[in-house]
Every structure is written in C-alpha cells, then in structure tokens.
Amino acid sequence: MMKQTQLGQAHTVSMAGVLLLVLLVLMPASATAIGHVCGSGGNYTANSTYQSNLAVLNATLPGNASSSPQLFVTATADANTNGTAGMVRGLALCRHDTTNLTACRECVASSFAYAHKMCPNHTAASVYYDYDETNALKPGCLLGFSGDRGFLSTASGTTGNGTFFQYFNTVNIAGNAGVVAAAVRQLLAQTARYAAAAARRFATGFMDGGTTTTLYALAQCTPDLSAGDCVACLQRLVGSINATNSVRLGGRIFRLRCNVRFEAFMFFDDKNMRRIPSPSSMAQPPAPAPAPDME
C-alpha cells in the first residue's frame, strides 16, 4: 500500500505500477544530473519488500509530481501492512517556473533512473537534475527517497547534511573579489527572502550593477514549508558559500527542502523576476540637490 501526501491531501495508489520499474530505469535521461548524494543507511536486497516499495514510488511519483498544482509531492510506500521495516519515503519537486508538465514528469523519472545507476541498491538517495545553458528554460527537478522515518520531516530536510550538495563554475567573475562576493551574496540573500515570502516558495531575481556581468538567481523551497522554515533553509545555503566560491561565474546549492542557483545567463522563465540592487548602489550617497535659480 502506498500513502501519498500532496500538500495535505492523502491518496492511495495501487501497486500495479511496479512493473514500470524496468522501463523507468532504461529511460534515457532528458536532463543533466548536476549531482547526487547516496544515503548512508545501507543497501536493500533483491526481491525485498523495500525494493517493491521503491518500485511503487518509481512508477508513481513522476506523474503525481507533474499533476500537482505545486509540482510537488511527498509519499510513502509500504507493501507490508504489518510493519514499517520496508517502508520507503519519497519527495519530488519540479522547478516552479515551468508549465511543461511532460518535462516535469520526465525529469523526475530520469532522476529515479539516475539514482538507480549511481546509487545501486542504496536505501536512500537524492538526485538534483537540471539543464545546460542551451536548454536552460526547461525545468529542473529534485528527487529524494529513504527508509528513514524522519526523512520527510521539515527539520531533517532543511538542516541535515545528508542531502547537501553544491556545484560551482570553475571560472571567476572579473573584478574586485570583495565587491563581487558582496554582490553575489546580496543577490542570493534577497532572492531567498522573496522566495520565502511567496506562496509558492519560489522567486527569481537579477543584478546588473554589482559586477562586470549581469547575474541571475533563483531560490526555491518545497511549498509545504512555512515562510520562516523556508528562509532559514535558504539562508543556511547562502551562508555556506565560502570566499572562493562567492566569486564564481555561477553555482548551485541544494538540500532536500530548498535550493539556490545563480548564473551569468537567464536560466529560468519567470515573468515575476525582480531587479535586486547591488551593495555598491545601495551605499552611494544621494545626489546633491540642484543649485537654486538665482535669476
């Protein structure tokens, strides 16, 4: 039996989808896996209850995430109704600037395939999928599953390091390192605040005066987080950026429940993108008042 929670709504899903496991594993990836984290909870055995439950999530989460108004779903699968030893918890979230539900479904399905490839037989894995610059406007997604009973708790997903991943461009932004670092942090911190204040827990922004190039940023939390939990999660990610990475020409940082990204190119499709002032422009003194007309 599988119990699915989608922003407070409970559903029951049949195990008839188990046979789709092989098809999903063989499905070609439609995106680029930016990173993965294999859990430390050990391995499951072939033909075990855990494997059957994971197959249920594998077959159903892609469609459930893409059909959700929030592009988000959490679920538990338990084929053994007499206990929880084989129970699997899962979470999937697609980027909120997409209206392409097929792309969302394919991204989550490909994430499962990638998890099976990179973390074979692991009871827990997190996968972060996104697209390259050529296909930047397609939606990325994240996927996580685990047998840990606290895996879906907001505390675990916002503060734990078991799902933490970061990736940065190897090229630096030209200019004074101190000025650049301050601009990047300001861009991410303000975008994070906008995301936490939004009902969908998603926001984008750009800064065109703080560095030698215009920078674009995105921040997102799972929509079931409170505003306070969302901003705290995002602030931890921004605070984890060290001096070296704060001047990179793009970067992405993830936890299961929140993520941030910045790039020197437009990688999202959001009409609500905000212009975020740079620290240098905010520190400039006001223009002097014009001299009085003496005539």
PDB file of C-alpha atoms in Angstrom:
ATOM      1  CA  MET A   1       0.000   0.000   0.000  1.00  0.00           C
ATOM      2  CA  MET A   2       1.248   3.476  -0.800  1.00  0.00           C
ATOM      3  CA  LYS A   3       0.238   6.598   1.065  1.00  0.00           C
ATOM      4  CA  GLN A   4       0.790   9.810  -0.843  1.00  0.00           C
ATOM      5  CA  THR A   5       0.657  13.268   0.717  1.00  0.00           C
ATOM      6  CA  GLN A   6       0.306  16.210  -1.657  1.00  0.00           C
ATOM      7  CA  LEU A   7       0.033  19.401   0.386  1.00  0.00           C
ATOM      8  CA  GLY A   8      -2.267  17.816   2.904  1.00  0.00           C
ATOM      9  CA  GLN A   9      -4.264  15.575   0.549  1.00  0.00           C
ATOM     10  CA  ALA A  10      -3.982  11.812   1.066  1.00  0.00           C
ATOM     11  CA  HIS A  11      -4.380   9.295  -1.721  1.00  0.00           C
ATOM     12  CA  THR A  12      -3.940   5.559  -2.136  1.00  0.00           C
ATOM     13  CA  VAL A  13      -2.037   4.204  -5.130  1.00  0.00           C
ATOM     14  CA  SER A  14      -2.161   0.623  -6.346  1.00  0.00           C
ATOM     15  CA  MET A  15       0.988  -1.461  -6.674  1.00  0.00           C
ATOM     16  CA  ALA A  16       0.090  -2.205 -10.287  1.00  0.00           C
ATOM     17  CA  GLY A  17       2.778   0.267 -11.361  1.00  0.00           C
ATOM     18  CA  VAL A  18       5.604  -1.883 -10.033  1.00  0.00           C
ATOM     19  CA  LEU A  19       6.145  -3.383 -13.469  1.00  0.00           C
ATOM     20  CA  LEU A  20       7.073   0.063 -14.786  1.00  0.00           C
ATOM     21  CA  LEU A  21      10.333  -0.031 -12.837  1.00  0.00           C
ATOM     22  CA  VAL A  22      12.355  -1.588 -15.636  1.00  0.00           C
ATOM     23  CA  LEU A  23      11.029   0.902 -18.165  1.00  0.00           C
ATOM     24  CA  LEU A  24      11.933   3.833 -15.961  1.00  0.00           C
ATOM     25  CA  VAL A  25      15.421   2.560 -15.303  1.00  0.00           C
ATOM     26  CA  LEU A  26      16.034   2.193 -19.043  1.00  0.00           C
ATOM     27  CA  MET A  27      14.522   5.574 -19.898  1.00  0.00           C
ATOM     28  CA  PRO A  28      17.111   7.947 -21.399  1.00  0.00           C
ATOM     29  CA  ALA A  29      17.801  10.968 -19.256  1.00  0.00           C
ATOM     30  CA  SER A  30      16.224  14.116 -20.693  1.00  0.00           C
ATOM     31  CA  ALA A  31      18.228  16.450 -18.480  1.00  0.00           C
ATOM     32  CA  THR A  32      21.681  16.649 -16.982  1.00  0.00           C
ATOM     33  CA  ALA A  33      22.194  15.339 -13.478  1.00  0.00           C
ATOM     34  CA  ILE A  34      24.074  18.058 -11.641  1.00  0.00           C
ATOM     35  CA  GLY A  35      24.687  15.914  -8.607  1.00  0.00           C
ATOM     36  CA  HIS A  36      23.607  13.081  -6.380  1.00  0.00           C
ATOM     37  CA  VAL A  37      24.064  12.007  -2.779  1.00  0.00           C
ATOM     38  CA  CYS A  38      23.850   8.331  -1.877  1.00  0.00           C
ATOM     39  CA  GLY A  39      22.455   7.815   1.603  1.00  0.00           C
ATOM     40  CA  SER A  40      24.381   6.144   4.403  1.00  0.00           C
ATOM     41  CA  GLY A  41      21.553   3.858   5.513  1.00  0.00           C
ATOM     42  CA  GLY A  42      22.875   0.735   3.825  1.00  0.00           C
ATOM     43  CA  ASN A  43      21.597  -1.362   0.929  1.00  0.00           C
ATOM     44  CA  TYR A  44      18.390  -3.228   0.226  1.00  0.00           C
ATOM     45  CA  THR A  45      18.410  -6.796  -1.076  1.00  0.00           C
ATOM     46  CA  ALA A  46      16.975  -8.055  -4.350  1.00  0.00           C
ATOM     47  CA  ASN A  47      13.284  -9.048  -4.267  1.00  0.00           C
ATOM     48  CA  SER A  48      12.873  -7.484  -0.833  1.00  0.00           C
ATOM     49  CA  THR A  49       9.856  -5.567   0.417  1.00  0.00           C
ATOM     50  CA  TYR A  50      11.933  -2.414   0.265  1.00  0.00           C
ATOM     51  CA  GLN A  51      12.681  -2.937  -3.415  1.00  0.00           C
ATOM     52  CA  SER A  52       8.982  -3.474  -4.154  1.00  0.00           C
ATOM     53  CA  ASN A  53       8.026  -0.315  -2.288  1.00  0.00           C
ATOM     54  CA  LEU A  54      10.727   1.693  -4.042  1.00  0.00           C
ATOM     55  CA  ALA A  55       9.385   0.431  -7.362  1.00  0.00           C
ATOM     56  CA  VAL A  56       5.961   1.824  -6.475  1.00  0.00           C
ATOM     57  CA  LEU A  57       7.426   5.278  -5.877  1.00  0.00           C
ATOM     58  CA  ASN A  58       9.498   4.932  -9.031  1.00  0.00           C
ATOM     59  CA  ALA A  59       6.370   4.284 -11.068  1.00  0.00           C
ATOM     60  CA  THR A  60       4.043   6.848  -9.491  1.00  0.00           C
ATOM     61  CA  LEU A  61       5.966   9.889  -8.236  1.00  0.00           C
ATOM     62  CA  PRO A  62       6.806  11.324 -11.697  1.00  0.00           C
ATOM     63  CA  GLY A  63       3.155  11.546 -12.691  1.00  0.00           C
ATOM     64  CA  ASN A  64       1.976  12.690  -9.276  1.00  0.00           C
ATOM     65  CA  ALA A  65       4.560  15.483  -9.122  1.00  0.00           C
ATOM     66  CA  SER A  66       3.719  16.768 -12.608  1.00  0.00           C
ATOM     67  CA  SER A  67      -0.038  16.691 -11.977  1.00  0.00           C
ATOM     68  CA  SER A  68       0.243  18.542  -8.671  1.00  0.00           C
ATOM     69  CA  PRO A  69      -0.660  22.262  -8.838  1.00  0.00           C
ATOM     70  CA  GLN A  70       2.539  22.900  -6.883  1.00  0.00           C
ATOM     71  CA  LEU A  71       4.678  20.481  -8.949  1.00  0.00           C
ATOM     72  CA  PHE A  72       5.498  18.845  -5.629  1.00  0.00           C
ATOM     73  CA  VAL A  73       4.656  15.575  -3.934  1.00  0.00           C
ATOM     74  CA  THR A  74       5.679  13.540  -0.907  1.00  0.00           C
ATOM     75  CA  ALA A  75       4.698   9.909  -0.499  1.00  0.00           C
ATOM     76  CA  THR A  76       5.261   6.730   1.464  1.00  0.00           C
ATOM     77  CA  ALA A  77       5.022   3.212   0.065  1.00  0.00           C
ATOM     78  CA  ASP A  78       4.549   0.166   2.271  1.00  0.00           C
ATOM     79  CA  ALA A  79       3.637  -3.195   0.808  1.00  0.00           C
ATOM     80  CA  ASN A  80       3.852  -4.847   4.220  1.00  0.00           C
ATOM     81  CA  THR A  81       0.871  -3.639   6.211  1.00  0.00           C
ATOM     82  CA  ASN A  82       2.085  -5.497   9.315  1.00  0.00           C
ATOM     83  CA  GLY A  83       5.130  -3.317   9.864  1.00  0.00           C
ATOM     84  CA  THR A  84       7.284  -0.467   8.606  1.00  0.00           C
ATOM     85  CA  ALA A  85      10.603  -2.244   8.042  1.00  0.00           C
ATOM     86  CA  GLY A  86      10.299  -1.943   4.273  1.00  0.00           C
ATOM     87  CA  MET A  87       8.609   1.439   4.088  1.00  0.00           C
ATOM     88  CA  VAL A  88      10.065   3.955   1.637  1.00  0.00           C
ATOM     89  CA  ARG A  89       9.541   7.723   1.827  1.00  0.00           C
ATOM     90  CA  GLY A  90       9.922   9.877  -1.261  1.00  0.00           C
ATOM     91  CA  LEU A  91       9.816  13.512  -2.322  1.00  0.00           C
ATOM     92  CA  ALA A  92       9.847  15.139  -5.757  1.00  0.00           C
ATOM     93  CA  LEU A  93       9.817  18.825  -6.716  1.00  0.00           C
ATOM     94  CA  CYS A  94       9.978  20.407 -10.162  1.00  0.00           C
ATOM     95  CA  ARG A  95      11.097  23.976 -10.707  1.00  0.00           C
ATOM     96  CA  HIS A  96       8.132  26.273 -10.373  1.00  0.00           C
ATOM     97  CA  ASP A  97       8.642  28.422 -13.459  1.00  0.00           C
ATOM     98  CA  THR A  98       7.518  25.673 -15.811  1.00  0.00           C
ATOM     99  CA  THR A  99       4.177  24.978 -17.441  1.00  0.00           C
ATOM    100  CA  ASN A 100       5.554  21.918 -19.272  1.00  0.00           C
ATOM    101  CA  LEU A 101       4.115  19.060 -17.238  1.00  0.00           C
ATOM    102  CA  THR A 102       5.602  16.429 -19.532  1.00  0.00           C
ATOM    103  CA  ALA A 103       9.088  17.831 -18.916  1.00  0.00           C
ATOM    104  CA  CYS A 104       8.471  17.750 -15.163  1.00  0.00           C
ATOM    105  CA  ARG A 105       7.361  14.120 -15.277  1.00  0.00           C
ATOM    106  CA  GLU A 106      10.314  13.124 -17.448  1.00  0.00           C
ATOM    107  CA  CYS A 107      12.760  14.924 -15.180  1.00  0.00           C
ATOM    108  CA  VAL A 108      11.565  13.063 -12.078  1.00  0.00           C
ATOM    109  CA  ALA A 109      11.533   9.734 -13.935  1.00  0.00           C
ATOM    110  CA  SER A 110      15.057  10.347 -15.204  1.00  0.00           C
ATOM    111  CA  SER A 111      16.127  11.216 -11.662  1.00  0.00           C
ATOM    112  CA  PHE A 112      14.957   7.793 -10.488  1.00  0.00           C
ATOM    113  CA  ALA A 113      16.907   6.150 -13.322  1.00  0.00           C
ATOM    114  CA  TYR A 114      19.997   8.129 -12.376  1.00  0.00           C
ATOM    115  CA  ALA A 115      19.619   7.214  -8.706  1.00  0.00           C
ATOM    116  CA  HIS A 116      19.482   3.516  -9.584  1.00  0.00           C
ATOM    117  CA  LYS A 117      22.585   3.926 -11.724  1.00  0.00           C
ATOM    118  CA  MET A 118      24.711   5.957  -9.317  1.00  0.00           C
ATOM    119  CA  CYS A 119      23.440   4.529  -6.005  1.00  0.00           C
ATOM    120  CA  PRO A 120      22.590   0.911  -6.873  1.00  0.00           C
ATOM    121  CA  ASN A 121      20.631  -0.852  -4.121  1.00  0.00           C
ATOM    122  CA  HIS A 122      21.044   2.088  -1.733  1.00  0.00           C
ATOM    123  CA  THR A 123      18.088   2.563   0.578  1.00  0.00           C
ATOM    124  CA  ALA A 124      18.466   6.340   0.263  1.00  0.00           C
ATOM    125  CA  ALA A 125      19.482   8.734  -2.473  1.00  0.00           C
ATOM    126  CA  SER A 126      18.981  12.346  -3.524  1.00  0.00           C
ATOM    127  CA  VAL A 127      19.323  13.494  -7.124  1.00  0.00           C
ATOM    128  CA  TYR A 128      19.484  17.067  -8.401  1.00  0.00           C
ATOM    129  CA  TYR A 129      18.664  17.400 -12.079  1.00  0.00           C
ATOM    130  CA  ASP A 130      18.982  20.469 -14.268  1.00  0.00           C
ATOM    131  CA  TYR A 131      19.641  21.525 -17.833  1.00  0.00           C
ATOM    132  CA  ASP A 132      22.636  23.037 -19.595  1.00  0.00           C
ATOM    133  CA  GLU A 133      22.785  26.563 -20.960  1.00  0.00           C
ATOM    134  CA  THR A 134      21.359  25.514 -24.336  1.00  0.00           C
ATOM    135  CA  ASN A 135      18.193  24.145 -22.719  1.00  0.00           C
ATOM    136  CA  ALA A 136      18.202  26.456 -19.734  1.00  0.00           C
ATOM    137  CA  LEU A 137      14.495  27.262 -19.811  1.00  0.00           C
ATOM    138  CA  LYS A 138      13.450  23.642 -19.343  1.00  0.00           C
ATOM    139  CA  PRO A 139      12.544  22.823 -15.747  1.00  0.00           C
ATOM    140  CA  GLY A 140      14.950  21.095 -13.421  1.00  0.00           C
ATOM    141  CA  CYS A 141      13.802  18.953 -10.526  1.00  0.00           C
ATOM    142  CA  LEU A 142      14.947  17.211  -7.400  1.00  0.00           C
ATOM    143  CA  LEU A 143      14.170  13.778  -6.046  1.00  0.00           C
ATOM    144  CA  GLY A 144      14.865  12.073  -2.757  1.00  0.00           C
ATOM    145  CA  PHE A 145      13.922   8.751  -1.187  1.00  0.00           C
ATOM    146  CA  SER A 146      14.853   6.968   2.005  1.00  0.00           C
ATOM    147  CA  GLY A 147      13.690   4.392   4.503  1.00  0.00           C
ATOM    148  CA  ASP A 148      14.452   6.762   7.381  1.00  0.00           C
ATOM    149  CA  ARG A 149      11.222   7.542   9.223  1.00  0.00           C
ATOM    150  CA  GLY A 150      12.274  11.184   9.645  1.00  0.00           C
ATOM    151  CA  PHE A 151      13.262  11.694   6.017  1.00  0.00           C
ATOM    152  CA  LEU A 152      10.219  13.774   5.119  1.00  0.00           C
ATOM    153  CA  SER A 153      10.309  15.931   8.240  1.00  0.00           C
ATOM    154  CA  THR A 154      10.992  19.592   7.598  1.00  0.00           C
ATOM    155  CA  ALA A 155      13.714  19.649  10.246  1.00  0.00           C
ATOM    156  CA  SER A 156      15.671  16.880   8.540  1.00  0.00           C
ATOM    157  CA  GLY A 157      15.237  18.337   5.060  1.00  0.00           C
ATOM    158  CA  THR A 158      16.225  21.891   5.978  1.00  0.00           C
ATOM    159  CA  THR A 159      19.141  21.393   8.365  1.00  0.00           C
ATOM    160  CA  GLY A 160      20.582  17.915   7.829  1.00  0.00           C
ATOM    161  CA  ASN A 161      23.694  17.425   5.712  1.00  0.00           C
ATOM    162  CA  GLY A 162      22.627  14.031   4.396  1.00  0.00           C
ATOM    163  CA  THR A 163      21.192  15.600   1.225  1.00  0.00           C
ATOM    164  CA  PHE A 164      23.538  18.615   0.905  1.00  0.00           C
ATOM    165  CA  PHE A 165      25.199  19.170  -2.474  1.00  0.00           C
ATOM    166  CA  GLN A 166      26.951  22.121  -4.130  1.00  0.00           C
ATOM    167  CA  TYR A 167      28.407  22.766  -7.562  1.00  0.00           C
ATOM    168  CA  PHE A 168      30.222  25.883  -8.799  1.00  0.00           C
ATOM    169  CA  ASN A 169      31.580  27.113 -12.114  1.00  0.00           C
ATOM    170  CA  THR A 170      35.389  26.937 -12.246  1.00  0.00           C
ATOM    171  CA  VAL A 171      35.624  30.403 -13.861  1.00  0.00           C
ATOM    172  CA  ASN A 172      35.704  33.533 -11.708  1.00  0.00           C
ATOM    173  CA  ILE A 173      33.729  36.726 -12.269  1.00  0.00           C
ATOM    174  CA  ALA A 174      36.074  39.506 -13.336  1.00  0.00           C
ATOM    175  CA  GLY A 175      36.555  42.411 -10.943  1.00  0.00           C
ATOM    176  CA  ASN A 176      37.416  43.149  -7.345  1.00  0.00           C
ATOM    177  CA  ALA A 177      36.867  39.950  -5.365  1.00  0.00           C
ATOM    178  CA  GLY A 178      35.384  41.730  -2.353  1.00  0.00           C
ATOM    179  CA  VAL A 179      32.907  43.691  -4.442  1.00  0.00           C
ATOM    180  CA  VAL A 180      31.923  40.623  -6.469  1.00  0.00           C
ATOM    181  CA  ALA A 181      31.444  38.438  -3.391  1.00  0.00           C
ATOM    182  CA  ALA A 182      29.261  41.063  -1.718  1.00  0.00           C
ATOM    183  CA  ALA A 183      27.132  41.377  -4.854  1.00  0.00           C
ATOM    184  CA  VAL A 184      26.636  37.616  -5.199  1.00  0.00           C
ATOM    185  CA  ARG A 185      25.664  37.248  -1.550  1.00  0.00           C
ATOM    186  CA  GLN A 186      23.265  40.189  -1.773  1.00  0.00           C
ATOM    187  CA  LEU A 187      21.647  38.754  -4.909  1.00  0.00           C
ATOM    188  CA  LEU A 188      21.133  35.331  -3.351  1.00  0.00           C
ATOM    189  CA  ALA A 189      20.074  36.590   0.069  1.00  0.00           C
ATOM    190  CA  GLN A 190      17.438  38.930  -1.331  1.00  0.00           C
ATOM    191  CA  THR A 191      16.130  36.339  -3.795  1.00  0.00           C
ATOM    192  CA  ALA A 192      15.853  33.923  -0.875  1.00  0.00           C
ATOM    193  CA  ARG A 193      13.768  36.425   1.094  1.00  0.00           C
ATOM    194  CA  TYR A 194      11.440  36.927  -1.854  1.00  0.00           C
ATOM    195  CA  ALA A 195      11.054  33.162  -2.253  1.00  0.00           C
ATOM    196  CA  ALA A 196      10.166  32.650   1.399  1.00  0.00           C
ATOM    197  CA  ALA A 197       7.559  35.421   1.225  1.00  0.00           C
ATOM    198  CA  ALA A 198       5.886  33.948  -1.877  1.00  0.00           C
ATOM    199  CA  ALA A 199       3.040  31.458  -1.500  1.00  0.00           C
ATOM    200  CA  ARG A 200       4.714  29.100  -3.942  1.00  0.00           C
ATOM    201  CA  ARG A 201       8.071  29.463  -2.121  1.00  0.00           C
ATOM    202  CA  PHE A 202       9.815  30.381  -5.367  1.00  0.00           C
ATOM    203  CA  ALA A 203      11.447  33.565  -6.646  1.00  0.00           C
ATOM    204  CA  THR A 204      13.904  34.794  -9.245  1.00  0.00           C
ATOM    205  CA  GLY A 205      15.995  37.947  -9.479  1.00  0.00           C
ATOM    206  CA  PHE A 206      18.788  39.662 -11.347  1.00  0.00           C
ATOM    207  CA  MET A 207      21.514  42.174 -10.569  1.00  0.00           C
ATOM    208  CA  ASP A 208      23.017  44.276 -13.354  1.00  0.00           C
ATOM    209  CA  GLY A 209      25.194  46.744 -11.485  1.00  0.00           C
ATOM    210  CA  GLY A 210      27.161  44.846  -8.868  1.00  0.00           C
ATOM    211  CA  THR A 211      29.652  43.020 -11.085  1.00  0.00           C
ATOM    212  CA  THR A 212      31.101  43.158 -14.586  1.00  0.00           C
ATOM    213  CA  THR A 213      28.275  40.938 -15.823  1.00  0.00           C
ATOM    214  CA  THR A 214      24.559  40.690 -15.145  1.00  0.00           C
ATOM    215  CA  LEU A 215      23.817  37.844 -12.744  1.00  0.00           C
ATOM    216  CA  TYR A 216      20.559  35.901 -12.435  1.00  0.00           C
ATOM    217  CA  ALA A 217      19.400  33.994  -9.367  1.00  0.00           C
ATOM    218  CA  LEU A 218      16.706  31.541  -8.332  1.00  0.00           C
ATOM    219  CA  ALA A 219      15.623  30.364  -4.898  1.00  0.00           C
ATOM    220  CA  GLN A 220      13.058  27.665  -4.149  1.00  0.00           C
ATOM    221  CA  CYS A 221      11.727  25.693  -1.186  1.00  0.00           C
ATOM    222  CA  THR A 222       9.239  22.875  -1.106  1.00  0.00           C
ATOM    223  CA  PRO A 223       5.864  24.665  -0.922  1.00  0.00           C
ATOM    224  CA  ASP A 224       4.813  22.921   2.292  1.00  0.00           C
ATOM    225  CA  LEU A 225       7.461  24.793   4.294  1.00  0.00           C
ATOM    226  CA  SER A 226       6.458  27.788   6.384  1.00  0.00           C
ATOM    227  CA  ALA A 227       7.932  31.142   5.381  1.00  0.00           C
ATOM    228  CA  GLY A 228      10.222  31.009   8.412  1.00  0.00           C
ATOM    229  CA  ASP A 229      11.490  27.497   7.684  1.00  0.00           C
ATOM    230  CA  CYS A 230      11.986  28.373   4.025  1.00  0.00           C
ATOM    231  CA  VAL A 231      14.058  31.488   4.613  1.00  0.00           C
ATOM    232  CA  ALA A 232      16.090  29.721   7.306  1.00  0.00           C
ATOM    233  CA  CYS A 233      16.832  26.831   4.938  1.00  0.00           C
ATOM    234  CA  LEU A 234      17.861  29.171   2.136  1.00  0.00           C
ATOM    235  CA  GLN A 235      19.959  31.346   4.437  1.00  0.00           C
ATOM    236  CA  ARG A 236      21.923  28.283   5.506  1.00  0.00           C
ATOM    237  CA  LEU A 237      22.687  27.542   1.876  1.00  0.00           C
ATOM    238  CA  VAL A 238      23.793  31.105   1.148  1.00  0.00           C
ATOM    239  CA  GLY A 239      25.837  31.151   4.354  1.00  0.00           C
ATOM    240  CA  SER A 240      27.675  28.010   3.268  1.00  0.00           C
ATOM    241  CA  ILE A 241      29.302  29.785   0.291  1.00  0.00           C
ATOM    242  CA  ASN A 242      32.976  30.359   1.085  1.00  0.00           C
ATOM    243  CA  ALA A 243      35.214  33.163  -0.197  1.00  0.00           C
ATOM    244  CA  THR A 244      36.424  31.103  -3.154  1.00  0.00           C
ATOM    245  CA  ASN A 245      33.001  30.113  -4.409  1.00  0.00           C
ATOM    246  CA  SER A 246      31.397  33.502  -3.830  1.00  0.00           C
ATOM    247  CA  VAL A 247      33.218  34.908  -6.882  1.00  0.00           C
ATOM    248  CA  ARG A 248      32.452  32.025  -9.247  1.00  0.00           C
ATOM    249  CA  LEU A 249      30.604  32.605 -12.515  1.00  0.00           C
ATOM    250  CA  GLY A 250      27.626  30.563 -11.352  1.00  0.00           C
ATOM    251  CA  GLY A 251      26.777  27.995  -8.731  1.00  0.00           C
ATOM    252  CA  ARG A 252      24.053  25.742  -7.319  1.00  0.00           C
ATOM    253  CA  ILE A 253      23.490  24.606  -3.756  1.00  0.00           C
ATOM    254  CA  PHE A 254      20.871  22.098  -2.679  1.00  0.00           C
ATOM    255  CA  ARG A 255      19.285  20.488   0.288  1.00  0.00           C
ATOM    256  CA  LEU A 256      16.243  18.279   0.004  1.00  0.00           C
ATOM    257  CA  ARG A 257      13.880  21.070   1.024  1.00  0.00           C
ATOM    258  CA  CYS A 258      15.481  24.140  -0.569  1.00  0.00           C
ATOM    259  CA  ASN A 259      17.907  25.218  -3.260  1.00  0.00           C
ATOM    260  CA  VAL A 260      19.550  28.318  -4.741  1.00  0.00           C
ATOM    261  CA  ARG A 261      21.284  28.941  -8.048  1.00  0.00           C
ATOM    262  CA  PHE A 262      22.980  31.876  -9.768  1.00  0.00           C
ATOM    263  CA  GLU A 263      24.354  32.208 -13.292  1.00  0.00           C
ATOM    264  CA  ALA A 264      25.585  34.803 -15.782  1.00  0.00           C
ATOM    265  CA  PHE A 265      22.783  33.828 -18.175  1.00  0.00           C
ATOM    266  CA  MET A 266      18.991  33.634 -17.995  1.00  0.00           C
ATOM    267  CA  PHE A 267      18.183  30.079 -16.917  1.00  0.00           C
ATOM    268  CA  PHE A 268      14.523  30.430 -15.957  1.00  0.00           C
ATOM    269  CA  ASP A 269      11.257  31.645 -17.426  1.00  0.00           C
ATOM    270  CA  ASP A 270       9.607  33.791 -14.782  1.00  0.00           C
ATOM    271  CA  LYS A 271       7.651  36.951 -15.513  1.00  0.00           C
ATOM    272  CA  ASN A 272       7.907  37.946 -11.839  1.00  0.00           C
ATOM    273  CA  MET A 273      11.704  38.280 -11.826  1.00  0.00           C
ATOM    274  CA  ARG A 274      12.830  41.148  -9.591  1.00  0.00           C
ATOM    275  CA  ARG A 275      15.696  43.572 -10.036  1.00  0.00           C
ATOM    276  CA  ILE A 276      17.896  43.470  -6.941  1.00  0.00           C
ATOM    277  CA  PRO A 277      20.134  46.479  -6.253  1.00  0.00           C
ATOM    278  CA  SER A 278      23.819  45.846  -5.725  1.00  0.00           C
ATOM    279  CA  PRO A 279      25.500  46.678  -2.397  1.00  0.00           C
ATOM    280  CA  SER A 280      27.547  49.399  -4.122  1.00  0.00           C
ATOM    281  CA  SER A 281      24.459  51.174  -5.469  1.00  0.00           C
ATOM    282  CA  MET A 282      22.768  50.989  -2.073  1.00  0.00           C
ATOM    283  CA  ALA A 283      25.831  52.541  -0.423  1.00  0.00           C
ATOM    284  CA  GLN A 284      26.015  55.505  -2.796  1.00  0.00           C
ATOM    285  CA  PRO A 285      25.112  58.860  -1.200  1.00  0.00           C
ATOM    286  CA  PRO A 286      22.070  60.637  -2.592  1.00  0.00           C
ATOM    287  CA  ALA A 287      22.630  63.028  -5.483  1.00  0.00           C
ATOM    288  CA  PRO A 288      23.144  66.646  -4.364  1.00  0.00           C
ATOM    289  CA  ALA A 289      20.180  68.938  -4.648  1.00  0.00           C
ATOM    290  CA  PRO A 290      20.291  71.310  -7.656  1.00  0.00           C
ATOM    291  CA  ALA A 291      21.567  74.820  -7.011  1.00  0.00           C
ATOM    292  CA  PRO A 292      18.805  77.391  -6.574  1.00  0.00           C
ATOM    293  CA  ASP A 293      17.995  79.564  -9.574  1.00  0.00           C
ATOM    294  CA  MET A 294      19.431  82.992  -8.747  1.00  0.00           C
ATOM    295  CA  GLU A 295      17.824  84.803 -11.676  1.00  0.00           C
TER     296      GLU A 295
END
